[in-house]
Tab-separated table of C-alpha atoms in Angstrom:
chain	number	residue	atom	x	y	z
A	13	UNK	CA	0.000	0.000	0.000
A	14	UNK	CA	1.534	3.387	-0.763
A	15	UNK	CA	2.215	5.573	1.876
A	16	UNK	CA	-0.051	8.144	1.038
A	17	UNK	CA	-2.553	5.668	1.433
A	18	UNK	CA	-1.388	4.515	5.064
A	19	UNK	CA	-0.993	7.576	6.584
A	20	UNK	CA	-4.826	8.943	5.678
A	21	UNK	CA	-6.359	10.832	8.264
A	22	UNK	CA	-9.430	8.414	9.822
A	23	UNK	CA	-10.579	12.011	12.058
A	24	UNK	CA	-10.447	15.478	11.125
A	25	UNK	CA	-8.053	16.625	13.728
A	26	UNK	CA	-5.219	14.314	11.938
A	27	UNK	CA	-6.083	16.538	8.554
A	28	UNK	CA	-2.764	18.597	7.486
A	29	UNK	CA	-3.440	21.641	6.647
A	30	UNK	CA	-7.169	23.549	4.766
A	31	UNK	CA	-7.241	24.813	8.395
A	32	UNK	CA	-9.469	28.062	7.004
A	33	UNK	CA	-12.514	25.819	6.969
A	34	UNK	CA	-11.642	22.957	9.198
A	35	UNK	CA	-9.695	24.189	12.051
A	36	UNK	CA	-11.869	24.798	15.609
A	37	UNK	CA	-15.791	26.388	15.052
A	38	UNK	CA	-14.575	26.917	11.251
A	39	UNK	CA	-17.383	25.645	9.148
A	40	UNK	CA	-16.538	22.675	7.473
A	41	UNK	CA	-15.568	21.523	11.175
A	42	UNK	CA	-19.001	22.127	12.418
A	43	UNK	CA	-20.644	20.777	9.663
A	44	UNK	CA	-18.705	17.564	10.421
A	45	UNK	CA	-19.706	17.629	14.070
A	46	UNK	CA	-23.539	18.431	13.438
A	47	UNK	CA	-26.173	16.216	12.152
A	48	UNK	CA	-27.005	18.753	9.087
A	49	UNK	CA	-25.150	17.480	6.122
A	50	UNK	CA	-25.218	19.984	3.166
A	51	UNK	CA	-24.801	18.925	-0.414
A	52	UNK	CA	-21.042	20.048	-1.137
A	53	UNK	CA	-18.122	20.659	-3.704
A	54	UNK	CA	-15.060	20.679	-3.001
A	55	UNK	CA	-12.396	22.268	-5.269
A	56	UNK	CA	-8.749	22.380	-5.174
A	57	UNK	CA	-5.204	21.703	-6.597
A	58	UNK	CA	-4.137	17.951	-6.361
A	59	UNK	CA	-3.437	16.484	-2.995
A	60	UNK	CA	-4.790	18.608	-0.030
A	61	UNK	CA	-7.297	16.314	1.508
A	62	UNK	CA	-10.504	16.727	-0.780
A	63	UNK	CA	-11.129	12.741	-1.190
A	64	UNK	CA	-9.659	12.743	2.448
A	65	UNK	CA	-12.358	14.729	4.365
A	66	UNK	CA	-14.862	13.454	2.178
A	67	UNK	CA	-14.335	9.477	3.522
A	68	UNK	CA	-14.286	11.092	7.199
A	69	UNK	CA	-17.692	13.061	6.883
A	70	UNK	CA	-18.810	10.061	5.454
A	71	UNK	CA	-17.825	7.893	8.568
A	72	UNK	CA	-19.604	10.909	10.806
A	73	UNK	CA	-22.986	10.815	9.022
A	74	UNK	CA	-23.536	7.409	9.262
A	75	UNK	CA	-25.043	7.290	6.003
A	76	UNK	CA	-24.540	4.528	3.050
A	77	UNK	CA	-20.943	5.525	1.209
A	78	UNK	CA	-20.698	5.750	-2.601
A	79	UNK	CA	-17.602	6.732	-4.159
A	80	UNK	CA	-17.245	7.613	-8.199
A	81	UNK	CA	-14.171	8.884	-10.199
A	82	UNK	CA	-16.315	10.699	-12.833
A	83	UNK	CA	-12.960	9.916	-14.741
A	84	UNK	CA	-13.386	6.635	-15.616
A	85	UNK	CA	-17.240	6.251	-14.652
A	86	UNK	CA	-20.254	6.789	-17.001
A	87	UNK	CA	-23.736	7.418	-16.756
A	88	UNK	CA	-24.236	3.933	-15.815
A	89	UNK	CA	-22.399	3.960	-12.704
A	90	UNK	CA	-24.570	7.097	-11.171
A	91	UNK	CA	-27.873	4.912	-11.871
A	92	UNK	CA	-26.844	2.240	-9.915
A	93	UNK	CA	-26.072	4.524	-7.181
A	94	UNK	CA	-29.703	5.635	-7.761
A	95	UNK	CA	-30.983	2.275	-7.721
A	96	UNK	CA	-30.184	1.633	-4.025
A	97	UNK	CA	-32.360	4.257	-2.905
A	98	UNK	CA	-36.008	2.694	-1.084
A	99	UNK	CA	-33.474	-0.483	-0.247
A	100	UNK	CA	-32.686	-1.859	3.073
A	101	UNK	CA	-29.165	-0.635	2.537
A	102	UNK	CA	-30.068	2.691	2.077
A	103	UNK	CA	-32.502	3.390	5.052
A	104	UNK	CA	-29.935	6.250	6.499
A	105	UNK	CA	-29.481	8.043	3.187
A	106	UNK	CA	-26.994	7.545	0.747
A	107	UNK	CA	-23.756	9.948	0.582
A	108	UNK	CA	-22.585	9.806	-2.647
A	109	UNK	CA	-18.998	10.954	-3.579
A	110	UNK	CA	-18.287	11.952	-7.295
A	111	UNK	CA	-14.407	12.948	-7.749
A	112	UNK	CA	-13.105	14.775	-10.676
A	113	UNK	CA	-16.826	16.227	-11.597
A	114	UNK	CA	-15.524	18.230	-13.946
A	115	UNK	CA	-15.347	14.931	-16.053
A	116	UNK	CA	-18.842	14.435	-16.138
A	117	UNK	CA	-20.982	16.742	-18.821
A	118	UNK	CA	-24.469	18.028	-18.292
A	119	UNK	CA	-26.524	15.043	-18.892
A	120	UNK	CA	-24.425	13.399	-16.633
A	121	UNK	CA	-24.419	15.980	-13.744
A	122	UNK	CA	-27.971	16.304	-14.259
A	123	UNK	CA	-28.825	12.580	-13.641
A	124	UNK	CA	-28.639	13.121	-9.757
A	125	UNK	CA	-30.856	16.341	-9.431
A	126	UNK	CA	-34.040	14.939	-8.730
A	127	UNK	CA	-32.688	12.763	-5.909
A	128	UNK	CA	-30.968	15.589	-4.324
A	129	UNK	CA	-33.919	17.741	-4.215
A	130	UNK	CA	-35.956	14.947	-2.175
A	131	UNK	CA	-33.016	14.705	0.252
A	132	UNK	CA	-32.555	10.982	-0.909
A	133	UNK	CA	-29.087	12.030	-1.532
A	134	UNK	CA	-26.420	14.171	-0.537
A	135	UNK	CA	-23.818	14.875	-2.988
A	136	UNK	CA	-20.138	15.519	-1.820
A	137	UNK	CA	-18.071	16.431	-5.119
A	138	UNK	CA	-14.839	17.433	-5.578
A	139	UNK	CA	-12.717	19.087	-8.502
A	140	UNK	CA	-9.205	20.141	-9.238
A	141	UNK	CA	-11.248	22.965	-11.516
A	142	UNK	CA	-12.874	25.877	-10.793
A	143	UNK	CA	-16.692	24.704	-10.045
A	144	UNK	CA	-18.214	28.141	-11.603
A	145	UNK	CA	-16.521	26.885	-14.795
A	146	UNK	CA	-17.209	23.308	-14.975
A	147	UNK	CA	-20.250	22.034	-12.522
A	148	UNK	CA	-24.066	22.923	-14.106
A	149	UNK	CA	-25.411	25.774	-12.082
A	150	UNK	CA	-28.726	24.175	-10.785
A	151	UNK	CA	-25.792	21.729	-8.715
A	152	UNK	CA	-24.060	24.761	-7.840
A	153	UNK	CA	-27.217	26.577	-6.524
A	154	UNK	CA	-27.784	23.380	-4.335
A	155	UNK	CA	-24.527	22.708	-3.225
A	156	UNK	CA	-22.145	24.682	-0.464
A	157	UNK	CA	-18.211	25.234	-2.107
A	158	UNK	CA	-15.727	24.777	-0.749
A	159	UNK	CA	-12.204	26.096	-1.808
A	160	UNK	CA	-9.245	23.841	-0.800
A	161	UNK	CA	-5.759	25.575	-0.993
A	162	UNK	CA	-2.141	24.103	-1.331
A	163	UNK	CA	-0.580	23.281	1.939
A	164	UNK	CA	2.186	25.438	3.234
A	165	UNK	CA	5.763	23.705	3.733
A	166	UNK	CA	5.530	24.062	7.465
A	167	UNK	CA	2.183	21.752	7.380
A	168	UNK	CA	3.630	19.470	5.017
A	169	UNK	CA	6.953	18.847	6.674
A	170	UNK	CA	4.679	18.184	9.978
A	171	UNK	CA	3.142	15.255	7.953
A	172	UNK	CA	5.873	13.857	6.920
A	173	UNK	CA	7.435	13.695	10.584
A	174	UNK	CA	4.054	11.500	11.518
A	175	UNK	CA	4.881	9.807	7.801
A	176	UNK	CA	8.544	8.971	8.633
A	177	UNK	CA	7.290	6.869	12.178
A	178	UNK	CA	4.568	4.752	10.174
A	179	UNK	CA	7.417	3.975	8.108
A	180	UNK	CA	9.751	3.076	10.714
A	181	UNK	CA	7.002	0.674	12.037
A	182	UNK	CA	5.983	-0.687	8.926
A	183	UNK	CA	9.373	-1.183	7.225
A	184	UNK	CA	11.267	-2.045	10.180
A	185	UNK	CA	13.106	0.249	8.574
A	186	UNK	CA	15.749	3.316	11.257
A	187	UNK	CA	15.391	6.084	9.624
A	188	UNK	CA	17.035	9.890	11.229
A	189	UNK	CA	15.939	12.578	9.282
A	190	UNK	CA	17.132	16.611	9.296
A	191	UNK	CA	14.270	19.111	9.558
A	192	UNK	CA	16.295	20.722	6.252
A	193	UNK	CA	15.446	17.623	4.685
A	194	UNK	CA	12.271	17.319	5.341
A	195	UNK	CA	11.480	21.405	4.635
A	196	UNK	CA	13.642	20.773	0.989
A	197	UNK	CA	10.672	17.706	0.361
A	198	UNK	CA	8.131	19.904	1.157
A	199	UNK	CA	9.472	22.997	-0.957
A	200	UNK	CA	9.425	20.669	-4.100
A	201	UNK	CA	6.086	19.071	-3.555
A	202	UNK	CA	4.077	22.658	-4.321
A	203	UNK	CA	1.289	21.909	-1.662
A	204	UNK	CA	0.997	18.810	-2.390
A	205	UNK	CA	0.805	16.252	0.700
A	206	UNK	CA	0.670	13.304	-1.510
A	207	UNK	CA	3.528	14.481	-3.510
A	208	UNK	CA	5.563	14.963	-0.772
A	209	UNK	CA	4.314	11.351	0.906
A	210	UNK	CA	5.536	9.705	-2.610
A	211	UNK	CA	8.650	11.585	-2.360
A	212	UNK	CA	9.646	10.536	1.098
A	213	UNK	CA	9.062	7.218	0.212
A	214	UNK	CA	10.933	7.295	-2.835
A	215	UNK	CA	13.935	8.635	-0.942
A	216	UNK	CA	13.664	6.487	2.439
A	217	UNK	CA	13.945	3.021	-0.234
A	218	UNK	CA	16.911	4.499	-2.804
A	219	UNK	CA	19.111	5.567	-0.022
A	220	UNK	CA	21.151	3.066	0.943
A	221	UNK	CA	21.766	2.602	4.725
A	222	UNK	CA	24.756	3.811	6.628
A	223	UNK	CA	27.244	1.427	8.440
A	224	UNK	CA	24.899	1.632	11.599
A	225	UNK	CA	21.929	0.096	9.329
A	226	UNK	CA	20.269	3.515	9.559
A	227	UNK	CA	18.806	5.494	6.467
A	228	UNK	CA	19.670	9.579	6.734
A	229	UNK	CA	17.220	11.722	5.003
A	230	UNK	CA	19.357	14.687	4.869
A	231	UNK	CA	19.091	17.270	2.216
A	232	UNK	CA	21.921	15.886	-0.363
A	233	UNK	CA	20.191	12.423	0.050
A	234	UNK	CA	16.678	14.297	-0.914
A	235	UNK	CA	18.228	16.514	-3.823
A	236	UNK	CA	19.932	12.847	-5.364
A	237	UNK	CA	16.408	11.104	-5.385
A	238	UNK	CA	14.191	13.478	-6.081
A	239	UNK	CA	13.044	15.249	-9.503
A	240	UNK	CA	12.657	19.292	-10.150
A	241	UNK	CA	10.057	20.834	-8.624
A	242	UNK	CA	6.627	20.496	-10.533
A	243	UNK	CA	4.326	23.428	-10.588
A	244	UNK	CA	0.670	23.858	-10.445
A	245	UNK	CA	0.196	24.732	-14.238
A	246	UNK	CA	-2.608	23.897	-16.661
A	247	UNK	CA	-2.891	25.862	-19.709
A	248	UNK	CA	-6.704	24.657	-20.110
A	249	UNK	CA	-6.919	24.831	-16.451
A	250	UNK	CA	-7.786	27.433	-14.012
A	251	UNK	CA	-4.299	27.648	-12.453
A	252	UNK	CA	-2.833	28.858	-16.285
A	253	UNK	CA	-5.464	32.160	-15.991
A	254	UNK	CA	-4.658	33.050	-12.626
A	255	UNK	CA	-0.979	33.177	-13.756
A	256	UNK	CA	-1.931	35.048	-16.279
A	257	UNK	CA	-3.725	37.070	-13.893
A	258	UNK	CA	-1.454	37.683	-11.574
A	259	UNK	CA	1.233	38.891	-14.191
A	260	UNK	CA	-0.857	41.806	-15.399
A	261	UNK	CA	-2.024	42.826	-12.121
A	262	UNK	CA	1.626	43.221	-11.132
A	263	UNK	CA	2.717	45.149	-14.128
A	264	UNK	CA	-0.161	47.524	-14.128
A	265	UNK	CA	0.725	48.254	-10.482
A	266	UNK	CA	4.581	48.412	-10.964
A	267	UNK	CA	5.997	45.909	-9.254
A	268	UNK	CA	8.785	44.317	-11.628
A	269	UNK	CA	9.697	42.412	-8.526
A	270	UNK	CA	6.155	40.644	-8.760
A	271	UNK	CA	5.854	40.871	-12.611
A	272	UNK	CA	9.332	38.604	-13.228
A	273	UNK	CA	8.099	36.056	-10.497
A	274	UNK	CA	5.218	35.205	-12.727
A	275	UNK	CA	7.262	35.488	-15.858
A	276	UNK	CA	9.297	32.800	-14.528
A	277	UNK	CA	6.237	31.130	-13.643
A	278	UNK	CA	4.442	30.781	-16.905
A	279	UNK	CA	8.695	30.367	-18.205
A	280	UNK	CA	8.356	27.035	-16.359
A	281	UNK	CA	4.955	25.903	-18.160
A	282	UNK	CA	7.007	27.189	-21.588
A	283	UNK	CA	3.258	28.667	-22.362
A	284	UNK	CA	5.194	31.363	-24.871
A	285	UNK	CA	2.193	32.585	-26.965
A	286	UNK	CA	0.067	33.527	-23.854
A	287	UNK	CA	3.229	35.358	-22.789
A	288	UNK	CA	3.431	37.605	-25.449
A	289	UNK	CA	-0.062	38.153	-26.595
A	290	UNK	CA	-0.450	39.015	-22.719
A	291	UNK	CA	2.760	41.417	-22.993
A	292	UNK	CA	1.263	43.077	-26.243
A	293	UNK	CA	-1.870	43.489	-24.815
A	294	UNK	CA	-0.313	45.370	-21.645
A	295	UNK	CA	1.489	47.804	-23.380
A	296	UNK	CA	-1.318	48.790	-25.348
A	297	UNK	CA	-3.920	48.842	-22.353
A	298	UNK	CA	-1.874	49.890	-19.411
A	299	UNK	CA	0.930	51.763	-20.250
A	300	UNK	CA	-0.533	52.985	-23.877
A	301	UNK	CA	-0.059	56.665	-24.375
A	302	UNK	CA	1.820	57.363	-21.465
A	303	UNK	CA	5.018	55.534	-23.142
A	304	UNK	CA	3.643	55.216	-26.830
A	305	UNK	CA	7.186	53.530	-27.779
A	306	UNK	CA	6.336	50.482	-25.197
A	307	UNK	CA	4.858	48.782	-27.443
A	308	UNK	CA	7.014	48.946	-30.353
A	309	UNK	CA	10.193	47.712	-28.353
A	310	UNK	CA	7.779	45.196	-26.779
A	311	UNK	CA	7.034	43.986	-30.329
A	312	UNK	CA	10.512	43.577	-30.943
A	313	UNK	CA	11.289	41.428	-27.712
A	314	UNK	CA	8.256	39.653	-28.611
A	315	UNK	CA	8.948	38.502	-31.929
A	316	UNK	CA	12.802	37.805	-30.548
A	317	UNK	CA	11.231	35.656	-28.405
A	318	UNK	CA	9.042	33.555	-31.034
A	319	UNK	CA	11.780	33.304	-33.381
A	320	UNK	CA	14.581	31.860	-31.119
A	321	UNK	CA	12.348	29.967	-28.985
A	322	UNK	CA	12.874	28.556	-25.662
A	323	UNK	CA	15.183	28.625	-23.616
A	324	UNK	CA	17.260	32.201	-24.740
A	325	UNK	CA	13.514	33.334	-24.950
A	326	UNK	CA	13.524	34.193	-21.498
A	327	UNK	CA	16.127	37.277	-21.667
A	328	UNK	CA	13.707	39.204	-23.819
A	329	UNK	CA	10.825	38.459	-22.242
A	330	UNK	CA	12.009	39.602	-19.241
A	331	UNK	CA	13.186	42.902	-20.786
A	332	UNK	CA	9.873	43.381	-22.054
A	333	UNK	CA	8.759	42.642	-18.952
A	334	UNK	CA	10.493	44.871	-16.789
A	335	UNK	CA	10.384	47.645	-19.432
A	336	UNK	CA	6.437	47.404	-19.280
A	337	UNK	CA	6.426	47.471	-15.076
A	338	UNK	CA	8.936	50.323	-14.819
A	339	UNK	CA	7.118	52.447	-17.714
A	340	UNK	CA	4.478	55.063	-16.554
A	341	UNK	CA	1.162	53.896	-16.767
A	342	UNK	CA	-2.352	55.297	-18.852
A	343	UNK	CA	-5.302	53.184	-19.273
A	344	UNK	CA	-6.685	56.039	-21.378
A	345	UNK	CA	-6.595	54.447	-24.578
A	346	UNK	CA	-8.693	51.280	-23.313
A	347	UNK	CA	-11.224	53.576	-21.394
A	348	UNK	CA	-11.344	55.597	-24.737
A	349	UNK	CA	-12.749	52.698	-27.038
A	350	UNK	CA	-14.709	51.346	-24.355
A	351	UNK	CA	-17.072	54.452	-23.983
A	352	UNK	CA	-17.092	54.534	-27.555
A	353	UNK	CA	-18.345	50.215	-27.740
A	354	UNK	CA	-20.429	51.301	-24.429
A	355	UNK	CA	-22.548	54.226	-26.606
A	356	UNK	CA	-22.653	52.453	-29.436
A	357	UNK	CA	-24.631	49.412	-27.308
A	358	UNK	CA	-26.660	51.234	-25.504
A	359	UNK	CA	-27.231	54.625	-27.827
A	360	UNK	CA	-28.997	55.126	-30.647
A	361	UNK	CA	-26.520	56.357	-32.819
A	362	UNK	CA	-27.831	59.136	-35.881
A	363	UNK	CA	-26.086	58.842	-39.251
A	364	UNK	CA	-22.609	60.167	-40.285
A	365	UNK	CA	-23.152	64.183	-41.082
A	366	UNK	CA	-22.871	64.729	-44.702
A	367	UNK	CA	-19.758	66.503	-45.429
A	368	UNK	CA	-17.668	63.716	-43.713
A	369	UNK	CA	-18.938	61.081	-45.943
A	370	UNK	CA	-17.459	59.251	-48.919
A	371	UNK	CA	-17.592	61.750	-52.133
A	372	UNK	CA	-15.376	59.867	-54.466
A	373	UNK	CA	-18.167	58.697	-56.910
A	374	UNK	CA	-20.298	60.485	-59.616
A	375	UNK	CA	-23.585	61.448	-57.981
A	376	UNK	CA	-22.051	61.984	-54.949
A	377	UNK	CA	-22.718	65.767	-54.955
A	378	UNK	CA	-26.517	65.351	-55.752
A	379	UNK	CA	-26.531	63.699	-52.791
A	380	UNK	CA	-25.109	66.546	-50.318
A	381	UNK	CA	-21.728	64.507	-49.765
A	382	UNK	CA	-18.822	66.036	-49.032
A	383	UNK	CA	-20.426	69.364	-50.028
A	384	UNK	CA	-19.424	71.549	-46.485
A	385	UNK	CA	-16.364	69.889	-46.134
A	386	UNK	CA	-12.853	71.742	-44.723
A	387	UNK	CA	-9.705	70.286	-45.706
A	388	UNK	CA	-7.805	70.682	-42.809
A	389	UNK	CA	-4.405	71.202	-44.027
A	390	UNK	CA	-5.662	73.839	-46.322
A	391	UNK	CA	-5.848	76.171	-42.887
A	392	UNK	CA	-3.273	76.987	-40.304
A	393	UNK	CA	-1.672	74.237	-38.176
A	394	UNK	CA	-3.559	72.158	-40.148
A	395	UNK	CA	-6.798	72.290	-38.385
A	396	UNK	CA	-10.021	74.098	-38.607
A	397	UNK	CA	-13.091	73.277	-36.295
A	398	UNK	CA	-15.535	71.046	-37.592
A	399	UNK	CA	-18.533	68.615	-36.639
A	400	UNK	CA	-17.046	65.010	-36.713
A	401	UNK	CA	-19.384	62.799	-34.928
A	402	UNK	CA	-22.973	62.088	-35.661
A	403	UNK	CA	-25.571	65.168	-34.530
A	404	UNK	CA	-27.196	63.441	-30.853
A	405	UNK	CA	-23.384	62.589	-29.504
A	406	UNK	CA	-21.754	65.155	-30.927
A	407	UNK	CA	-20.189	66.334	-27.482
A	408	UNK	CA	-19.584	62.831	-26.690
A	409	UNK	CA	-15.971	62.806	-25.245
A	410	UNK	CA	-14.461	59.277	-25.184
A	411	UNK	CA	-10.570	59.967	-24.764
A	412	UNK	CA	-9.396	62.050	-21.889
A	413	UNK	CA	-5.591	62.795	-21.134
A	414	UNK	CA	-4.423	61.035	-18.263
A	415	UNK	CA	-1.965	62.827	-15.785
A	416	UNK	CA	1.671	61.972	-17.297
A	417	UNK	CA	3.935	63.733	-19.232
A	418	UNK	CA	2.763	62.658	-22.794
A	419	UNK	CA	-0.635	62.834	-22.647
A	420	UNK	CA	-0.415	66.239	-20.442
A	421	UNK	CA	1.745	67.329	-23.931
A	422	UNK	CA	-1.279	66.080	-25.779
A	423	UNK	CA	-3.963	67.885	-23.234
A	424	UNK	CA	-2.059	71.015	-24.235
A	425	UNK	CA	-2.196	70.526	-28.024
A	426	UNK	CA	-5.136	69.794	-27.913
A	427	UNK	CA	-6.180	73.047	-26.023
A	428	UNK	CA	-4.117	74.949	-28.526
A	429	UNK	CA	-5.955	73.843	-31.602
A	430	UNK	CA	-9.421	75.028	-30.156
A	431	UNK	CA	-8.257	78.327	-28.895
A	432	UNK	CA	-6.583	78.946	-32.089
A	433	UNK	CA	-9.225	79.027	-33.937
């Protein structure tokens, strides 16, 4: 039996870590100690006790255990579920456990409404996905959620002390460990308790024993029998958007400290075209006018970056990078077009005035096109005052200079041309 499997909590009090909803009068604790039992979903990274606290509420309530790994299961395997309710085995209720929902479509997820409705069941499910992107909302609206977060190294090395004396016992096996050692498993496990379980194990039976019979987990013995560190990263998944996320958000708010931390980040998941589509978007939306050259030299890092690939791409990503989270910032050019989408949804919009229309065609004239028009080079600086936009917005103003050098050059230009004439 692996290890991960030996050393699963059989009470809530030996759960590592998700202590934000199950530590003392949190609610996920009281649940567990109350005779209510909510339907529930779970949702998570990998390896923090989902499947874990869902066994031990289900040897609280008392109530008739199902477990499905939507995975591998069909619709089949829900119905028989469904065809144990009104048994004798069923006569406390019937707690039924789908993992990996996200695995199931609609029809599927569907299936088990009715039955949770009457109270003949109580759902528990639990996904690695974001449940407002993958579970149908009528289970959502019935269900309590639950978010599950990696477990810090602290927590994790704490397991693995309890891990390293069911060893002992089972293996017959001395083992001395260093708390380094067990801190550097922890590091490379991401929040992961099973991870780190199937680590220690792996480096507790590929050390070889000292002269005293004893195996030393010490830090070179972990870094010799252990693999890089694995992160989180999906690029279908939710994880590969809140990267994504996060790397924005610290750009726009200048911190290249932040900003090259994620780099590296979506660097390790070698995700290069959502790298610099997100970098070309940035320099457009939040630095824009108030460095209008960002987004040419980000271009050119950019397309260095497609065209020698990974791993030299790095360098100019991270200038482009750094160049974008040190650069002042102006959202003004987003905001602009946006008020201009906004009227044009929710405006009615009268037609293009006359003179401002195409007059490059024969008739054009007998039409009243192009008949008032000003040529605006013809007068001095090279503008004259004139109606551009349609008659009901024509005092629409969608653009407004931001408070940074260039676009406080621009205010004043702008300012100029109107008094001047």
């Amino acid at each position: 039996m692996p290890l991960a499997d030996k050393i699963r909590p059989t009470n809530i009090d030996e759960v590592v870590g998700q202590s934000h909803i199950i530590g003392n009068d949190k609610i996920l604790n009281r649940i567990i100690k109350s005779s209510f039992l909510p339907n529930m979903i779970f949702f998570g990274p990998p390896g923090v006790g989902k499947t874990t606290i869902a066994e031990i509420i289900a040897k609280e309530s008392n109530k008739n255990f199902y477990k499905i790994n939507a995975t591998n299961s069909s619709l089949d395997d829900v119905k028989k579920v469904i065809s144990q309710l009104d048994t004798i085995n069923s006569l406390g209720g019937i707690l039924l456990y789908i993992d990996e929902i996200q695995s199931f479509n609609k029809k599927q997820q569907q299936s088990i409404l009715e039955f949770m409705e009457n109270g003949k069941i109580t759902l528990i499910a639990s996904t690695t996905e974001n449940p407002y992107h993958y579970v149908y909302k009528a289970l959502l609206s019935r269900s309590s959620i639950f978010e599950f977060k990696p477990i810090s190294d602290i927590e994790i090395a704490r397991g693995l002390k309890r891990a390293v004396e069911i060893l002992k016992e089972d293996s017959y096996i001395d083992i001395n460990y260093t708390e380094d050692a067990l801190m550097d498993i922890a590091r490379v496990s991401d929040g992961d308790m099973r991870k780190a379980l199937n680590t220690l194990e792996m480096v507790v039976y590929s050390t070889r024993p000292n002269v005293n019979n004893i195996v030393d987990i010490t830090p070179e013995n972990v870094k010799k029998n252990t693999f890089n560190k694995i992160l989180n990263y999906d690029r279908d998944g939710d994880s590969h958007y809140d990267i994504l996320s996060a790397f924005q958000k610290s750009i726009r708010g200048s911190d290249p400290q932040a900003a090259i931390h994620y780099l590296a980040r979506l660097i390790k998941g070698e995700d290069l075209i959502s790298i610099c589509r997100r970098l070309l978007v940035i320099a457009s939306e939040d630095v824009g006018l108030a460095y209008p050259n960002a987004i040419v030299i980000v271009k050119a890092c950019v397309d260095s970056a497609m065209q020698i690939g990974f791993p030299e791409a790095k360098i100019p990503l991270a200038q482009a990078t750094l160049l974008l989270a040190t650069s002042p910032k102006s959202n003004s050019a987003y905001l602009a077009i946006s008020n201009a989408l906004d009227e044009l949804e929710n405006e009615f919009i009268m037609d293009i005035p006359n003179h401002i229309k195409d007059a490059h065609y024969k008739g054009a004239k007998d039409l009243g096109r192009g008949l008032e028009y000003k040529y605006p080079h013809d007068f001095k600086n090279n503008y004259i005052k004139q109606q551009y936009l349609p008659d009901n917005i024509k005092n629409s103003e969608y653009y407004k200079p931001q408070n940074n050098k260039t676009e406080q050059n621009i205010k004043k230009y702008l300012q100029y041309l109107n008094e001047s004439n």
